mmCIF file of C-alpha atoms in Angstrom:
data_model
loop_
_atom_site.group_PDB
_atom_site.id
_atom_site.type_symbol
_atom_site.label_atom_id
_atom_site.label_comp_id
_atom_site.label_asym_id
_atom_site.label_seq_id
_atom_site.Cartn_x
_atom_site.Cartn_y
_atom_site.Cartn_z
ATOM 1 C CA MET A 80 114.786 29.861 85.511
ATOM 2 C CA ARG A 81 115.612 26.707 87.333
ATOM 3 C CA PHE A 82 112.410 27.320 90.229
ATOM 4 C CA SER A 83 109.738 27.976 86.789
ATOM 5 C CA ALA A 84 111.041 25.024 85.054
ATOM 6 C CA PHE A 85 109.878 22.857 88.173
ATOM 7 C CA ALA A 86 107.018 24.692 87.926
ATOM 8 C CA VAL A 87 106.570 23.622 84.229
ATOM 9 C CA LEU A 88 106.976 19.490 84.774
ATOM 10 C CA LEU A 89 105.475 19.631 87.853
ATOM 11 C CA ALA A 90 102.149 21.246 86.132
ATOM 12 C CA VAL A 91 102.399 19.190 83.607
ATOM 13 C CA SER A 92 102.806 15.385 86.090
ATOM 14 C CA THR A 93 100.255 16.730 87.743
ATOM 15 C CA ALA A 94 97.921 17.330 84.245
ATOM 16 C CA ALA A 95 99.418 14.180 82.621
ATOM 17 C CA GLY A 96 98.642 12.263 86.293
ATOM 18 C CA ALA A 97 94.494 13.305 85.916
ATOM 19 C CA ALA A 98 92.884 10.585 83.536
ATOM 20 C CA PRO A 99 89.337 12.120 81.598
ATOM 21 C CA GLU A 100 85.806 10.755 84.258
ATOM 22 C CA LEU A 101 84.564 7.301 82.689
ATOM 23 C CA THR A 102 80.759 7.866 83.158
ATOM 24 C CA THR A 103 79.732 4.479 81.444
ATOM 25 C CA GLY A 104 81.474 0.853 81.550
ATOM 26 C CA PRO A 105 83.763 0.204 84.366
ATOM 27 C CA ILE A 106 83.034 2.740 86.616
ATOM 28 C CA LYS A 107 79.563 1.822 86.812
ATOM 29 C CA MET A 108 79.744 -1.909 87.444
ATOM 30 C CA LYS A 109 79.308 -3.509 90.766
ATOM 31 C CA PRO A 110 82.315 -5.360 91.806
ATOM 32 C CA SER A 111 80.285 -8.282 91.344
ATOM 33 C CA GLU A 112 79.266 -7.122 88.244
ATOM 34 C CA ILE A 113 83.192 -7.110 87.618
ATOM 35 C CA LYS A 114 83.836 -10.017 88.220
ATOM 36 C CA ALA A 115 81.996 -11.587 86.672
ATOM 37 C CA TYR A 116 82.685 -10.012 83.340
ATOM 38 C CA ASN A 117 86.083 -10.651 83.750
ATOM 39 C CA ALA A 118 85.408 -14.809 84.516
ATOM 40 C CA SER A 119 85.914 -15.863 81.264
ATOM 41 C CA LEU A 120 88.463 -13.594 80.120
ATOM 42 C CA THR A 121 92.269 -13.870 80.984
ATOM 43 C CA LYS A 122 94.269 -10.808 83.298
ATOM 44 C CA GLU A 123 96.365 -9.696 79.519
ATOM 45 C CA HIS A 124 93.458 -9.623 77.797
ATOM 46 C CA PRO A 125 92.150 -5.779 76.703
ATOM 47 C CA ASN A 126 88.556 -5.155 77.800
ATOM 48 C CA TYR A 127 89.791 -7.214 81.388
ATOM 49 C CA ILE A 128 88.736 -4.287 84.166
ATOM 50 C CA ARG A 129 91.557 -4.238 86.489
ATOM 51 C CA CYS A 130 90.370 -1.855 89.795
ATOM 52 C CA ARG A 131 93.529 0.736 91.550
ATOM 53 C CA ARG A 132 92.573 1.975 94.480
ATOM 54 C CA GLU A 133 94.309 6.105 94.645
ATOM 55 C CA ARG A 134 95.409 7.204 97.526
ATOM 56 C CA GLU A 135 94.160 11.145 98.858
ATOM 57 C CA THR A 136 97.044 13.471 98.842
ATOM 58 C CA GLY A 137 97.708 13.599 102.584
ATOM 59 C CA SER A 138 96.169 11.253 103.804
ATOM 60 C CA LEU A 139 97.092 7.263 104.669
ATOM 61 C CA VAL A 140 93.214 5.920 104.557
ATOM 62 C CA LYS A 141 90.904 7.567 102.460
ATOM 63 C CA GLY A 142 90.940 6.821 98.831
ATOM 64 C CA LYS A 143 89.004 5.958 95.625
ATOM 65 C CA MET A 144 88.670 2.634 93.977
ATOM 66 C CA THR A 145 88.975 3.302 89.755
ATOM 67 C CA CYS A 146 87.872 0.930 87.274
ATOM 68 C CA ARG A 147 88.832 0.162 83.750
ATOM 69 C CA THR A 148 89.878 -2.263 81.527
ATOM 70 C CA ASN A 149 93.643 -2.766 80.183
ATOM 71 C CA GLN A 150 92.930 -1.108 77.127
ATOM 72 C CA GLU A 151 92.114 2.293 78.695
ATOM 73 C CA TRP A 152 94.346 2.165 82.112
ATOM 74 C CA ALA A 153 97.070 1.404 78.762
ATOM 75 C CA ARG A 154 96.330 4.418 76.953
ATOM 76 C CA ILE A 155 96.309 6.513 80.541
ATOM 77 C CA GLU A 156 99.918 5.767 80.864
ATOM 78 C CA GLY A 157 100.885 6.284 77.526
ATOM 79 C CA ILE A 158 99.067 9.850 77.602
ATOM 80 C CA GLY A 159 101.166 10.409 80.698
ATOM 81 C CA ASN A 160 104.725 9.071 79.722
ATOM 82 C CA ASP A 161 104.252 11.494 76.326
ATOM 83 C CA SER A 162 103.385 14.686 78.632
ATOM 84 C CA ALA A 163 105.794 14.255 80.540
ATOM 85 C CA ARG A 164 108.651 13.362 77.409
ATOM 86 C CA GLU A 165 107.475 16.132 75.816
ATOM 87 C CA ALA A 166 108.051 18.604 79.082
ATOM 88 C CA VAL A 167 111.756 16.972 79.403
ATOM 89 C CA GLU A 168 113.005 17.739 75.243
ATOM 90 C CA GLY A 169 111.375 20.990 76.043
ATOM 91 C CA LEU A 170 112.828 21.151 78.721
ATOM 92 C CA GLN A 171 116.603 19.845 77.395
ATOM 93 C CA LYS A 172 116.125 22.747 74.043
ATOM 94 C CA GLY A 173 116.449 26.129 76.306
ATOM 95 C CA TRP A 174 118.993 24.579 78.672
ATOM 96 C CA SER A 175 121.112 23.401 75.670
ATOM 97 C CA ASN A 176 120.407 26.741 73.394
ATOM 98 C CA GLY A 177 121.799 28.899 77.122
ATOM 99 C CA GLN A 178 119.072 29.782 78.292
ATOM 100 C CA ASN A 179 118.276 31.000 82.067
#
């Protein structure tokens, strides 16, 4: 049972980490356009665009830049946290009922 519980937790955390791909907005903007857009905004503003480098698993150098607004990053983080919380609560219920 420990293995299957770990597999469920791993599957949920992997699914939560995979954010939906954007087809419009910051993802299509060039770095110079993002810089010009952000010039009039504070870093805490919900529409401020932040870019993160996402490394490819198994590679030290290969990666992809992902740009989203602060509001989008917060939404994605919330989805991941909710999914992880649901997985842990589900596992705790099973363990407290004496299931193996």
